[in-house]
PDB file of C-alpha atoms in Angstrom:
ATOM      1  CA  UNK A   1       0.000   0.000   0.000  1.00  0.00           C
ATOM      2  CA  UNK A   2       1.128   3.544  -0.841  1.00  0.00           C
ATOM      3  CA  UNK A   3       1.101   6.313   1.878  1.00  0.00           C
ATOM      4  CA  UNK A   4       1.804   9.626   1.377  1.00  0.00           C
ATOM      5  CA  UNK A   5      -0.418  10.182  -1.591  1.00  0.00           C
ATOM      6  CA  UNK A   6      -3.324  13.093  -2.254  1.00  0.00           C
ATOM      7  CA  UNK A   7      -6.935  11.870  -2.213  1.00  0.00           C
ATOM      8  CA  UNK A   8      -8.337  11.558  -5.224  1.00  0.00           C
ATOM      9  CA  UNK A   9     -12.126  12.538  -5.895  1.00  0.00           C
ATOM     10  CA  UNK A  10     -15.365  10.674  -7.776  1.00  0.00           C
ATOM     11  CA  UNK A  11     -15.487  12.865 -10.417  1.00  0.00           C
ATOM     12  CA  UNK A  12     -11.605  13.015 -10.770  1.00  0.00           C
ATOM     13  CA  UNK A  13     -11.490   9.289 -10.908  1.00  0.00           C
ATOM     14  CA  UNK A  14     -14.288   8.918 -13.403  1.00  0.00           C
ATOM     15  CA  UNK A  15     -12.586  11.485 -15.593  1.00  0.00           C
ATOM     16  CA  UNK A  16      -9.767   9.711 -15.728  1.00  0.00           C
ATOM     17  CA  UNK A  17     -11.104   6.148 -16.020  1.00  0.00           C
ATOM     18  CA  UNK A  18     -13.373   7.690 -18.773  1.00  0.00           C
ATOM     19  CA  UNK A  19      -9.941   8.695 -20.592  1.00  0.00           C
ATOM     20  CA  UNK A  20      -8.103   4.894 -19.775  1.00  0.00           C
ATOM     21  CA  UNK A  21     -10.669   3.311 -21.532  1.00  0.00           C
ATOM     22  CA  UNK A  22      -9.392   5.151 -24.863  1.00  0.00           C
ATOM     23  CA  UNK A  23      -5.761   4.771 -24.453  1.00  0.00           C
ATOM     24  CA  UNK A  24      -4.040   1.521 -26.131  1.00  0.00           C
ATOM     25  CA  UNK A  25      -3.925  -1.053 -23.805  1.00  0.00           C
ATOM     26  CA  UNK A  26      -0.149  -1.254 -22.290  1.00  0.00           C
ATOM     27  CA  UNK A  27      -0.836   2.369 -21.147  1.00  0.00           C
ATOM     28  CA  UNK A  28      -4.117   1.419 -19.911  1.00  0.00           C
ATOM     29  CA  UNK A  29      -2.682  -1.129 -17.544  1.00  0.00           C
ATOM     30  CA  UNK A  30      -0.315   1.126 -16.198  1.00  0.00           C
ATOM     31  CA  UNK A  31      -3.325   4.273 -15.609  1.00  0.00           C
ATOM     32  CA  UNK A  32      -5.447   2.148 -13.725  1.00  0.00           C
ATOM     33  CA  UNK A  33      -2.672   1.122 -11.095  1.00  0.00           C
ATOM     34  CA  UNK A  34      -2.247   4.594 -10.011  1.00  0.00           C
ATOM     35  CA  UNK A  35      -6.446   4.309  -9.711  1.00  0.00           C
ATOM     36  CA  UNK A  36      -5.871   1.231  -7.858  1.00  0.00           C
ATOM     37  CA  UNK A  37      -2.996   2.323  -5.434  1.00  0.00           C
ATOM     38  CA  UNK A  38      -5.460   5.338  -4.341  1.00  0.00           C
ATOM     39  CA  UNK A  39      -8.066   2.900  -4.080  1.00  0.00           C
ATOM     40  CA  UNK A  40      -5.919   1.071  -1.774  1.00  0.00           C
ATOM     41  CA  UNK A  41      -4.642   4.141   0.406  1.00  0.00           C
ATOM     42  CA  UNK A  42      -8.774   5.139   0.776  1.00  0.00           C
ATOM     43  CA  UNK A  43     -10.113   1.457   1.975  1.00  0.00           C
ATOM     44  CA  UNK A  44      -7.155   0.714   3.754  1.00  0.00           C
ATOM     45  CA  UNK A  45      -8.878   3.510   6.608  1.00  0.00           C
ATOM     46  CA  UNK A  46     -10.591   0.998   7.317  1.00  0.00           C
ATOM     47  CA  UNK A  47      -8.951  -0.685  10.439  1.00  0.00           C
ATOM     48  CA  UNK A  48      -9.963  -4.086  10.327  1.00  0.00           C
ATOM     49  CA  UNK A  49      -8.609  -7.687  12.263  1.00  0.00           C
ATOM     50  CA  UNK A  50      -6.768 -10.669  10.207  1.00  0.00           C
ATOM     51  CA  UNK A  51      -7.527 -13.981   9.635  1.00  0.00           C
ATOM     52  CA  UNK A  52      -6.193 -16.766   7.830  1.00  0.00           C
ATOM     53  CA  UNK A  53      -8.704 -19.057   5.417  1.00  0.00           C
ATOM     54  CA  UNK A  54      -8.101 -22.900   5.107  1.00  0.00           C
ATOM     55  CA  UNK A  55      -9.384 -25.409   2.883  1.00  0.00           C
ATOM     56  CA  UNK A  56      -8.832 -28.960   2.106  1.00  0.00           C
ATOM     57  CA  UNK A  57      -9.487 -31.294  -1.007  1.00  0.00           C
ATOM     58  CA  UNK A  58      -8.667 -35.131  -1.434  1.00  0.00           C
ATOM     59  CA  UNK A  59      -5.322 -34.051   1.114  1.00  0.00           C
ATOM     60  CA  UNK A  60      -4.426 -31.154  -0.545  1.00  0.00           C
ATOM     61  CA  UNK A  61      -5.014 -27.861   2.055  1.00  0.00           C
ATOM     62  CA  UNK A  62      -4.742 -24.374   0.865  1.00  0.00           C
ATOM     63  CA  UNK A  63      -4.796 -20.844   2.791  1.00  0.00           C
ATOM     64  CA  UNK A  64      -4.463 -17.545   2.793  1.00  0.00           C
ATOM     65  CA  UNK A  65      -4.611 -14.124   4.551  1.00  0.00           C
ATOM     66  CA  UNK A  66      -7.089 -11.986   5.126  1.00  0.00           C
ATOM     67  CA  UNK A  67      -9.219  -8.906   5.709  1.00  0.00           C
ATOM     68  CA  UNK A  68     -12.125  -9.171   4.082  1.00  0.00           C
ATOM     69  CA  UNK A  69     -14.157 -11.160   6.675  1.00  0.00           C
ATOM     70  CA  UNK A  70     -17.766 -10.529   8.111  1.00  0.00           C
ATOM     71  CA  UNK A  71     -20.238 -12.184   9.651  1.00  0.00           C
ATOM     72  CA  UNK A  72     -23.392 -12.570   7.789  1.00  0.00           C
ATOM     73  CA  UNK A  73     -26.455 -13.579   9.854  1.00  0.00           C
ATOM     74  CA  UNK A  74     -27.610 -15.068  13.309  1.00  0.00           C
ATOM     75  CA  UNK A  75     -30.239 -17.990  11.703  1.00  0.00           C
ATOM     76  CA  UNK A  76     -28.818 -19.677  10.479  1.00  0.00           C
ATOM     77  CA  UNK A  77     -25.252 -18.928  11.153  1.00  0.00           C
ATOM     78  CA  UNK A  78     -23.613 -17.389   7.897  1.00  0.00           C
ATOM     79  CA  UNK A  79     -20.234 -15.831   7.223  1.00  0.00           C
ATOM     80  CA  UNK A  80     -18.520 -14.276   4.389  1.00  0.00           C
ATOM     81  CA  UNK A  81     -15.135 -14.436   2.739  1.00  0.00           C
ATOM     82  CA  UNK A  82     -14.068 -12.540  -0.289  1.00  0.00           C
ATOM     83  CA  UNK A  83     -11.087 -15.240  -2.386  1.00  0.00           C
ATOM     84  CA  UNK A  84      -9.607 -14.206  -5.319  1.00  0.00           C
ATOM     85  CA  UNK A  85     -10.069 -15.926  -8.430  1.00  0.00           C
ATOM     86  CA  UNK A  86      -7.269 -18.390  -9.262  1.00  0.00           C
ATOM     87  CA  UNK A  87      -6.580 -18.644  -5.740  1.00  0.00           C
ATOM     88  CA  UNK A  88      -5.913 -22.346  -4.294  1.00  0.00           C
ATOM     89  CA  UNK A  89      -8.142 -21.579  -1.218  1.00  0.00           C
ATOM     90  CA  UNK A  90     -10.840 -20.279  -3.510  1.00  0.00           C
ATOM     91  CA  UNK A  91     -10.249 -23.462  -5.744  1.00  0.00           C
ATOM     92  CA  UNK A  92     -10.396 -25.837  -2.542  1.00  0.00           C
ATOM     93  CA  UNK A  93     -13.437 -24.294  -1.009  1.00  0.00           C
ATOM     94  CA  UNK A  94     -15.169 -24.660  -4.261  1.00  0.00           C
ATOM     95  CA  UNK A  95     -14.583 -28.200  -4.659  1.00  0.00           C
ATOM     96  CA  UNK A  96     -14.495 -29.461  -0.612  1.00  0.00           C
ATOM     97  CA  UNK A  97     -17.952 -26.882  -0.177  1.00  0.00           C
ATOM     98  CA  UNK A  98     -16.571 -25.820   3.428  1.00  0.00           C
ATOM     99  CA  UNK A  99     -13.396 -23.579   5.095  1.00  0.00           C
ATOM    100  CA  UNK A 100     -12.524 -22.259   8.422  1.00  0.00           C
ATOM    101  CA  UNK A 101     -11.990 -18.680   9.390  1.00  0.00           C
ATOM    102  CA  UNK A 102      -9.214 -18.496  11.639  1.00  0.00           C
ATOM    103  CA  UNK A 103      -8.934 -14.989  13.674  1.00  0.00           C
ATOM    104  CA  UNK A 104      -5.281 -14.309  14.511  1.00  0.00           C
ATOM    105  CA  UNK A 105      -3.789 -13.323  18.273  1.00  0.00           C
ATOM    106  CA  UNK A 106      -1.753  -9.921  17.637  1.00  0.00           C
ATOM    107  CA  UNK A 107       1.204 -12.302  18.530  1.00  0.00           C
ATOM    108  CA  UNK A 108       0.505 -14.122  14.943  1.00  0.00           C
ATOM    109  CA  UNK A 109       2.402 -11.768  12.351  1.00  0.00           C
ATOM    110  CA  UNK A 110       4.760 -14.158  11.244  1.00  0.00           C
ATOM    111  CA  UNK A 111       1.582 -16.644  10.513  1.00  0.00           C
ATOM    112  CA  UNK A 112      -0.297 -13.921   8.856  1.00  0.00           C
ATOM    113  CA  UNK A 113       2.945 -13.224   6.673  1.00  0.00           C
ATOM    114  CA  UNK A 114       3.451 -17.008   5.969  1.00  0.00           C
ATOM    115  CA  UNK A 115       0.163 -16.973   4.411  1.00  0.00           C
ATOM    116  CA  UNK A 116       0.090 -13.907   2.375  1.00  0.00           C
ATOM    117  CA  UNK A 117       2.881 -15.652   0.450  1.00  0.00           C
ATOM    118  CA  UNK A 118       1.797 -15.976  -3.068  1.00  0.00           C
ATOM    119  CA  UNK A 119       2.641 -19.389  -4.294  1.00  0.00           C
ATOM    120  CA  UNK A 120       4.321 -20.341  -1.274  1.00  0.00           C
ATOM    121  CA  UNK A 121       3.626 -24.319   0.202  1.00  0.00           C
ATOM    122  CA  UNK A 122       0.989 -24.290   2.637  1.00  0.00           C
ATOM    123  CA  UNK A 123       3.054 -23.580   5.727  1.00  0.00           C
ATOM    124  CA  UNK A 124       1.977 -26.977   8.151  1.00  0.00           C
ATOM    125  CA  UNK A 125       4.261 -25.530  10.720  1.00  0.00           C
ATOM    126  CA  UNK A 126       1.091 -23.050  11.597  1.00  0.00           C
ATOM    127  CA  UNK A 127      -1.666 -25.273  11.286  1.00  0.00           C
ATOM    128  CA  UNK A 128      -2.774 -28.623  11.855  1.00  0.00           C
ATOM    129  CA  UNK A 129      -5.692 -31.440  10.725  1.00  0.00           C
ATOM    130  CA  UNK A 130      -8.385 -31.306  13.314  1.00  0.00           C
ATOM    131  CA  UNK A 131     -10.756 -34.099  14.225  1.00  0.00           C
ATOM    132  CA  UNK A 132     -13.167 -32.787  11.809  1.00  0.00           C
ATOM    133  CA  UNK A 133     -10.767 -32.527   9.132  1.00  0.00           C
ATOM    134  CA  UNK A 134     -10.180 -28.520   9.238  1.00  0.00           C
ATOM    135  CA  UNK A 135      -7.141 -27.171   9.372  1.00  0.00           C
ATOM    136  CA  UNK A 136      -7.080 -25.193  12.637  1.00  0.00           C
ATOM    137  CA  UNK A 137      -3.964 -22.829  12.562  1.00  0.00           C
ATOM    138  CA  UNK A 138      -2.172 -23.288  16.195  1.00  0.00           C
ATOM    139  CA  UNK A 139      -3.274 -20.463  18.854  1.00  0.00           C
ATOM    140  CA  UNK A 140      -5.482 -18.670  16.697  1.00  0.00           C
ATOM    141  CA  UNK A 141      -8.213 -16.167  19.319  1.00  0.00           C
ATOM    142  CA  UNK A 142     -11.028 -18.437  17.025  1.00  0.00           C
ATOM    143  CA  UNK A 143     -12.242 -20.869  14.984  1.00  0.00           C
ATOM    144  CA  UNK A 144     -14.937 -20.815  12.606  1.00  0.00           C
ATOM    145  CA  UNK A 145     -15.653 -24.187  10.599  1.00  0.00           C
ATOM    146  CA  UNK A 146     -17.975 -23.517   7.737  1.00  0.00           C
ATOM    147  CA  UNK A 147     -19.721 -25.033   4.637  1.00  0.00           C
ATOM    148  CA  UNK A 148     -20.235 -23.261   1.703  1.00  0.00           C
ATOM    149  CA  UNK A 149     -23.711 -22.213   1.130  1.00  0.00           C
ATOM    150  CA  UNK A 150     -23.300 -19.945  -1.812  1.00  0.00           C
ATOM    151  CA  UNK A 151     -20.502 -18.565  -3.917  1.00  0.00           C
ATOM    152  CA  UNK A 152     -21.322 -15.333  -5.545  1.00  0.00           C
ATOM    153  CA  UNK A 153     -19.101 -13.735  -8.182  1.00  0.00           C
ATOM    154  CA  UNK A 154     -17.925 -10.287  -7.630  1.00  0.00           C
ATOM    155  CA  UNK A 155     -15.732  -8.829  -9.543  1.00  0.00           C
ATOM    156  CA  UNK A 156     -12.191 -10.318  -9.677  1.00  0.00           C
ATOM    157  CA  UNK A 157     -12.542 -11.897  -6.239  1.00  0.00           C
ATOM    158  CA  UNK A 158     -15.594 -15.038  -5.082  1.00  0.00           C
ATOM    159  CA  UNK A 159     -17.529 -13.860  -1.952  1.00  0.00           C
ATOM    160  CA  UNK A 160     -17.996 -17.527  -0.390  1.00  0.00           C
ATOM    161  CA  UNK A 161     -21.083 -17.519   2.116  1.00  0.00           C
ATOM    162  CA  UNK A 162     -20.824 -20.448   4.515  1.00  0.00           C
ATOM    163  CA  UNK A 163     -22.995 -21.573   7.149  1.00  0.00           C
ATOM    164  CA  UNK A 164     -21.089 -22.005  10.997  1.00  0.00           C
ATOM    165  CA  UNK A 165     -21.574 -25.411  11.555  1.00  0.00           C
ATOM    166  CA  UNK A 166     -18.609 -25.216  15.041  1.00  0.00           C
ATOM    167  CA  UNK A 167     -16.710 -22.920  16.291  1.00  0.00           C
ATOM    168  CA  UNK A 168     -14.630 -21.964  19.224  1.00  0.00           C
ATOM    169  CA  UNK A 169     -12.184 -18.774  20.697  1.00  0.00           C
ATOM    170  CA  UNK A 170      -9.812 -17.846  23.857  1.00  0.00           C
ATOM    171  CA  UNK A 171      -9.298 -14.761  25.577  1.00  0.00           C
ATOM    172  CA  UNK A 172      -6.158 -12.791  23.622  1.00  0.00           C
ATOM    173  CA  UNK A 173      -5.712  -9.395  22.152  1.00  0.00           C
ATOM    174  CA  UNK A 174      -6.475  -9.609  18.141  1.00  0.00           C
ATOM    175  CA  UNK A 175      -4.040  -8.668  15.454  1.00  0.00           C
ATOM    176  CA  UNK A 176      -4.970  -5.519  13.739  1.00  0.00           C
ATOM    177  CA  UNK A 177      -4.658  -3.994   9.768  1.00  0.00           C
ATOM    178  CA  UNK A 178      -4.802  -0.621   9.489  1.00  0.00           C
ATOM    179  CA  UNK A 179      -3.061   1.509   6.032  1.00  0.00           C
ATOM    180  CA  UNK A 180      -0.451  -1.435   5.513  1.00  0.00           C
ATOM    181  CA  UNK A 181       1.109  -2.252   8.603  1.00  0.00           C
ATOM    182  CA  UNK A 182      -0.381  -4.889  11.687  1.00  0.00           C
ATOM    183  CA  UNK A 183      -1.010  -3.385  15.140  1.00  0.00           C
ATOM    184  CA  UNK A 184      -3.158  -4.231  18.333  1.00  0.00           C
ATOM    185  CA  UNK A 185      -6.240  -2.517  20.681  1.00  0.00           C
ATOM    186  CA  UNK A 186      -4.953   0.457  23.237  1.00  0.00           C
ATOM    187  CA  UNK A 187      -6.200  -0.320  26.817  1.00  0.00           C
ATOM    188  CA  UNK A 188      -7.667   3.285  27.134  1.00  0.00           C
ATOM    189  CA  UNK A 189      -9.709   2.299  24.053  1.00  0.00           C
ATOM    190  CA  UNK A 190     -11.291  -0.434  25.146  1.00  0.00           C
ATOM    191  CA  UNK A 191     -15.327  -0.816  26.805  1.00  0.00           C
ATOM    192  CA  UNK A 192     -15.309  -0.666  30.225  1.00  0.00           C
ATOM    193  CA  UNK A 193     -15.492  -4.325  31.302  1.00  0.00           C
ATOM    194  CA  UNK A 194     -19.543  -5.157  31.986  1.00  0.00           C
ATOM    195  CA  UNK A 195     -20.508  -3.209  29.198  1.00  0.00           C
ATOM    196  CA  UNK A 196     -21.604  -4.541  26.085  1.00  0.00           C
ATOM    197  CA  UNK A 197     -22.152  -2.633  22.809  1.00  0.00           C
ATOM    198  CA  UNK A 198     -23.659  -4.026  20.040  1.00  0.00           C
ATOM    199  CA  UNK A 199     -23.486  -2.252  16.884  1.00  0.00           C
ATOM    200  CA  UNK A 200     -25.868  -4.172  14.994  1.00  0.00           C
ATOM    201  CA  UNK A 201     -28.432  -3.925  17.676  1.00  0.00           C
ATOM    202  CA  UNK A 202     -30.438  -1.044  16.059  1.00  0.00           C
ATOM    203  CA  UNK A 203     -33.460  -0.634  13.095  1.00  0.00           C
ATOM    204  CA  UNK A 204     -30.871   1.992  11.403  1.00  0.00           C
ATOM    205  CA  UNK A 205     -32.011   4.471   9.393  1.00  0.00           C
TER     206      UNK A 205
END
């Protein structure tokens, strides 16, 4: 991700995509990753935790870093991952129909790193087999194990619904993405123990 750089507006970046689409192609390519670094820099605000996807098929796992986790519904139980296409996770969950979400202790860098390794081997020294045949990566806050309920196209990535069929967690401090770089939770920033908020609570607007 690229700090440092000026925001760039809607209208700005529609001019300019507007203009991409007429230049030859090699110049195209090279227009749209400025758009896509200052895409980057604007979602990357978004502080969010890190988990790592597995998947298994006929003894083959796969897995993968990630940010782009959510939680989905109460009943029945649904979460949401977003895999790139031609990923080996994506290709595993596809073809198993299930995956586990694990959330990562702020302790876990090194296993979120290990991950994010494009085309690296799946890195067994971080996870392990589990009785139900996940793979459960070692000290991990939680556990989600999942099967795949829907897989919807969007875009360049998958967004892979699965229904919670187990899942499990321990007490920790979670590791935290914000603008490129991993961090943790301040103490002063933290609810007051007794005191539960929940943000998804309300009607809305």
């Amino acid at each position: 991700m690229i700090r440092g750089l000026p925001p760039i507006h809607a209208a700005t970046a529609k001019t300019l995509i507007a203009g991409v689409r007429r230049l030859p192609q090699s110049v195209m390519l090279v227009a749209m990753s400025g758009v896509d670094r200052e895409f980057r820099e604007v979602v990357g605000a978004f502080a969010t935790g890190v988990c790592v996807v597995t998947s298994e098929h006929h003894g083959h796992p796969a897995g993968m870093t990630l940010n782009s986790f959510t939680s989905v519904s109460l009943e029945p139980l649904l979460v949401l991952v977003s895999l790139a296409h031609g990923s080996r996770t994506l290709e595993k969950a596809t073809a198993s129909r299930r995956f586990a979400v694990n959330i990562l202790h702020r302790r876990q860098q090194e296993v979120a790193l290990d991950f994010a390794k494009r085309g690296a081997e799946f890195p067994r020294n971080h996870a392990m087999q589990d009785r139900f045949g996940y793979f459960a990566v070692r000290h991990a806050l939680a556990l989600l194990r999942c099967e795949v309920t829907e897989i919807v196209r969007a875009g360049d990535h998958d967004l892979v619904i699965g229904e919670v069929v187990s899942f499990e967690g321990s007490g920790g401090e979670p590791l935290v993405f914000h603008r490129g770089t991993f961090g943790g939770l301040d103490e002063d920033a933290r609810v007051p123990s007794g005191r539960v908020i929940g943000l998804d609570n309300g009607s809305g607007w």
